[in-house]
Tab-separated table of C-alpha atoms and ligand atoms in Angstrom:
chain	number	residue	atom	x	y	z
A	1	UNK	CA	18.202	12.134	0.119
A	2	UNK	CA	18.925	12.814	-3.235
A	3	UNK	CA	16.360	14.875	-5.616
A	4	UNK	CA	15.906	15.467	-9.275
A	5	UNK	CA	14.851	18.913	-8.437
A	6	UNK	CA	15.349	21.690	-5.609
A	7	UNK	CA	12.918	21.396	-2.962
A	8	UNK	CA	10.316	24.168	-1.607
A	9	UNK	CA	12.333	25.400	1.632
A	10	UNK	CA	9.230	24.269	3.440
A	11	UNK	CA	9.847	20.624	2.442
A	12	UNK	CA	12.400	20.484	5.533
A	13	UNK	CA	9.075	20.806	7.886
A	14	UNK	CA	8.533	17.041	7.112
A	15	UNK	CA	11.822	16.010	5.627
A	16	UNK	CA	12.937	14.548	8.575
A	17	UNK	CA	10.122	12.344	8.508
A	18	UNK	CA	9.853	11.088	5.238
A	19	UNK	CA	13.645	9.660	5.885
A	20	UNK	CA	12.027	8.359	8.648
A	21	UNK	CA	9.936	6.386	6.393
A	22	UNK	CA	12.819	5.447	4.249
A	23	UNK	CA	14.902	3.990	6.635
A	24	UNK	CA	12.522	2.168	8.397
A	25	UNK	CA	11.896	0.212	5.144
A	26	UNK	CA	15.346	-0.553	4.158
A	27	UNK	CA	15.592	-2.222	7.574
A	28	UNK	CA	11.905	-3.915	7.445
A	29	UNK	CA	13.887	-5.233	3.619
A	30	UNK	CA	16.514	-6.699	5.217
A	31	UNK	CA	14.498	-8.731	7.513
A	32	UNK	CA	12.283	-9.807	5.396
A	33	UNK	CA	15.270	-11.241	3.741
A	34	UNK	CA	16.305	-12.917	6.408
A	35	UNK	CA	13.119	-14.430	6.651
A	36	UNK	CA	13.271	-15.277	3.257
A	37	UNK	CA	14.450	-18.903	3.072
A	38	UNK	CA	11.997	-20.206	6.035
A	39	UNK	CA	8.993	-18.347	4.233
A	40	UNK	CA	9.511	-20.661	1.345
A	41	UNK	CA	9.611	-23.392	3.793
A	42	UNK	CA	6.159	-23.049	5.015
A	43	UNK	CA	5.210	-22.900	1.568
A	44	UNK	CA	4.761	-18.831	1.400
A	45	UNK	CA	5.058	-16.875	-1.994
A	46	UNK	CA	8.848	-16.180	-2.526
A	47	UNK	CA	9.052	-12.450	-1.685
A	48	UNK	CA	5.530	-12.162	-0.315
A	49	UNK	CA	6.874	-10.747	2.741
A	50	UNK	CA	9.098	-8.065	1.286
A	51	UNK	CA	6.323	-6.588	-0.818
A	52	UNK	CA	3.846	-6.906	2.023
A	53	UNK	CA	6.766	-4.744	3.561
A	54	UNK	CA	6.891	-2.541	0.689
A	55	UNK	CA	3.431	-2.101	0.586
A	56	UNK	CA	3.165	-1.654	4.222
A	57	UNK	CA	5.532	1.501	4.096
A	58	UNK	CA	4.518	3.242	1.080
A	59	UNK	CA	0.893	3.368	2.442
A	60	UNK	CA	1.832	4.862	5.481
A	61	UNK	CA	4.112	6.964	3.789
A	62	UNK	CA	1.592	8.303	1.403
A	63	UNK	CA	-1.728	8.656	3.880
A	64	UNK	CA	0.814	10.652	5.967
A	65	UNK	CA	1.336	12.890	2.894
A	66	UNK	CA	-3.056	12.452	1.611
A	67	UNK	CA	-3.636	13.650	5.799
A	68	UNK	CA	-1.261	16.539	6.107
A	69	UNK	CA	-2.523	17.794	3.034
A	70	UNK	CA	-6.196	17.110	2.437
A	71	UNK	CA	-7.264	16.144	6.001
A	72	UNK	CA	-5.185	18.435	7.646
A	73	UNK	CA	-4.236	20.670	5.294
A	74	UNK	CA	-1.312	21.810	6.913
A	75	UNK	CA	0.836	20.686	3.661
A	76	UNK	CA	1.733	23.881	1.733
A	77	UNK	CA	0.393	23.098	-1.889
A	78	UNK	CA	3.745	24.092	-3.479
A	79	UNK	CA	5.500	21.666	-1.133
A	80	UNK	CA	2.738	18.776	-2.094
A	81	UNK	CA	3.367	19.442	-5.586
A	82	UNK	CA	6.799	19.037	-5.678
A	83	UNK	CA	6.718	15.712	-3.387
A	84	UNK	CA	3.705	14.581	-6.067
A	85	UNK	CA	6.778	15.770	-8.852
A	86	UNK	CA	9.506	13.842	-7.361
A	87	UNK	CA	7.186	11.032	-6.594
A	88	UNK	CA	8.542	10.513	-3.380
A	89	UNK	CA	5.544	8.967	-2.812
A	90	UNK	CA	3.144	6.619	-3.952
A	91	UNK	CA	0.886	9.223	-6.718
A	92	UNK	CA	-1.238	6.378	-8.090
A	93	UNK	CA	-2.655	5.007	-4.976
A	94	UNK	CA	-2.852	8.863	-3.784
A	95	UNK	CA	-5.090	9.412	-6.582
A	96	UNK	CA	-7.221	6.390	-6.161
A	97	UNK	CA	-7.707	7.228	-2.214
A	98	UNK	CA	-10.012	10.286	-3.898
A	99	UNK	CA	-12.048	7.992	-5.476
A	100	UNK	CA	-15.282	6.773	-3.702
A	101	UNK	CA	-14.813	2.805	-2.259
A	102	UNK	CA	-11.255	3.351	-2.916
A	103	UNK	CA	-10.600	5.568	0.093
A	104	UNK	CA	-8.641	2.416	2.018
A	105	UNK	CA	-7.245	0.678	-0.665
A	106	UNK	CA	-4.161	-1.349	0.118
A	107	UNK	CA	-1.830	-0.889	-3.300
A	108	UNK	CA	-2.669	-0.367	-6.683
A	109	UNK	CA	-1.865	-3.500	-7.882
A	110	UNK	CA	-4.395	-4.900	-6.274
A	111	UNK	CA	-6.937	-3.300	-7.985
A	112	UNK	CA	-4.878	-4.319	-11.797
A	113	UNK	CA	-6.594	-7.205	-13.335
A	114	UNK	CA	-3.358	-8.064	-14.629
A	115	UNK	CA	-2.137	-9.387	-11.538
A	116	UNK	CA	-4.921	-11.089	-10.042
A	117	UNK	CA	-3.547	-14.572	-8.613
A	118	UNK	CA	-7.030	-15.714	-7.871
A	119	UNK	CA	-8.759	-15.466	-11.221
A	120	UNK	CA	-11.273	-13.385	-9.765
A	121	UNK	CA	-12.689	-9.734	-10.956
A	122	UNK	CA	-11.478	-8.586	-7.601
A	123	UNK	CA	-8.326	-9.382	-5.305
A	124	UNK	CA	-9.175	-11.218	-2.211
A	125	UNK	CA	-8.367	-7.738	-0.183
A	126	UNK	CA	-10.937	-6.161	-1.772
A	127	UNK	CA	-13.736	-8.099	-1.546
A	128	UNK	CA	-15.623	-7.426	2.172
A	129	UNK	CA	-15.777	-10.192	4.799
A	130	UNK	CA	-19.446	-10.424	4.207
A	131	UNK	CA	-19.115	-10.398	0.434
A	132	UNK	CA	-16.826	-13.423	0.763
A	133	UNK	CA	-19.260	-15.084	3.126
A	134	UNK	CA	-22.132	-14.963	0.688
A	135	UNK	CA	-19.609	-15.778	-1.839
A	136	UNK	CA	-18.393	-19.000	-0.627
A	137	UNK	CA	-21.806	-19.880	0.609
A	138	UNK	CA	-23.117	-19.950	-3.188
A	139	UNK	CA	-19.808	-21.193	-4.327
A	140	UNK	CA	-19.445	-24.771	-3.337
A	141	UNK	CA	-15.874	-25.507	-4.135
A	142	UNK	CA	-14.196	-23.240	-2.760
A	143	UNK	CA	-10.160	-23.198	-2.868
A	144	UNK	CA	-8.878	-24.212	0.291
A	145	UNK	CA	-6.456	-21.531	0.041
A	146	UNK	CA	-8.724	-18.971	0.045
A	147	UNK	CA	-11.310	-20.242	2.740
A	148	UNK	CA	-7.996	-20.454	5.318
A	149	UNK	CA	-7.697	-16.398	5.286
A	150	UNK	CA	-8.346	-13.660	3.006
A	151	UNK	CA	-4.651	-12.525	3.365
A	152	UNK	CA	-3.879	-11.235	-0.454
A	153	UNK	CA	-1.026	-12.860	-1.962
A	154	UNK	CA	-0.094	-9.817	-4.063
A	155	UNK	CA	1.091	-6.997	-1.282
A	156	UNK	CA	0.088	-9.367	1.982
A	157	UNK	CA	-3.022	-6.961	2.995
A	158	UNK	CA	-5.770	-8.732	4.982
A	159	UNK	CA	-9.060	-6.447	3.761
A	160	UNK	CA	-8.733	-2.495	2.322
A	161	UNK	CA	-12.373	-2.702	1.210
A	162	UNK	CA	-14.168	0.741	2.625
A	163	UNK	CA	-15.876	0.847	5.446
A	164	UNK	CA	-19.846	1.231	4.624
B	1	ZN	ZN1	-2.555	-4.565	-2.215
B	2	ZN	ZN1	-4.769	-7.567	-2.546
């Protein structure tokens, strides 16, 4: 790996693994390339499952990162900074996992009105199973889309809302 800056010589502790990471999702790309053309087939978003793949990755990536250091704290802070610096991983969603109902959350784009698909306040991964329930209950026409599953169509997650 590459970096804009010289690491902390602790950084090689976990360097190994991060690459680890990386690799895993360059193959988990191509796949999901290959995949690509009979996705659209059955009428999946074009590219839904390379950013579910994406997604997937950088969230483990990062809670490894959010448990080492603030669960574990086994991360020297130095060494956290400088990964938080080079953004080797994902520093908005680590931010947000501080937050209170936000300690699960999928990807950040899920939670940017911007890029809601569904119209909604919330994405589909966000709202709880029983929400949705009582949701569709009072809502009489509901898209049949959205009764099928509550798989989000933005980064594929099926439900990041926290646990109560
Ligand atoms: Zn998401
Ligand atoms: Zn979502």
């Amino acid at each position: 790996m590459l970096y804009n800056s010289i690491p902390p010589p602790e950084f090689k502790i976990i360097e190994g693994k991060l690459n680890e990471f990386d690799i895993k999702l360059k193959e988990r790309i191509i796949e999901a390339r290959e995949q690509a053309k009979e996705d659209k087939q059955n009428g999946l978003r074009e590219g839904l499952r390379e950013d579910s793949e994406i997604f997937k990755i950088t969230n483990e990536k990062t809670r490894y990162i959010f448990n080492l250091y603030y669960v574990e704290k086994k991360l020297p802070k130095k060494v956290f900074d400088w990964i938080i610096k080079e953004k080797l991983i994902d520093t908005l969603l680590l931010a947000k996992w501080k937050k209170k109902g936000y300690e699960q959350l999928c990807c950040v784009r899920c939670i940017n009105r911007k890029e809601f698909l569904t119209g909604d306040k919330v994405c589909i991964c966000r709202v709880s199973t029983n929400e949705q329930n009582k949701k569709n209950k009072k809502k009489k026409q509901v898209k049949e889309a959205e009764n099928k599953d509550s798989v989000c169509t933005l980064c594929g997650c099926s439900g990041c809302t926290s646990k109560p």
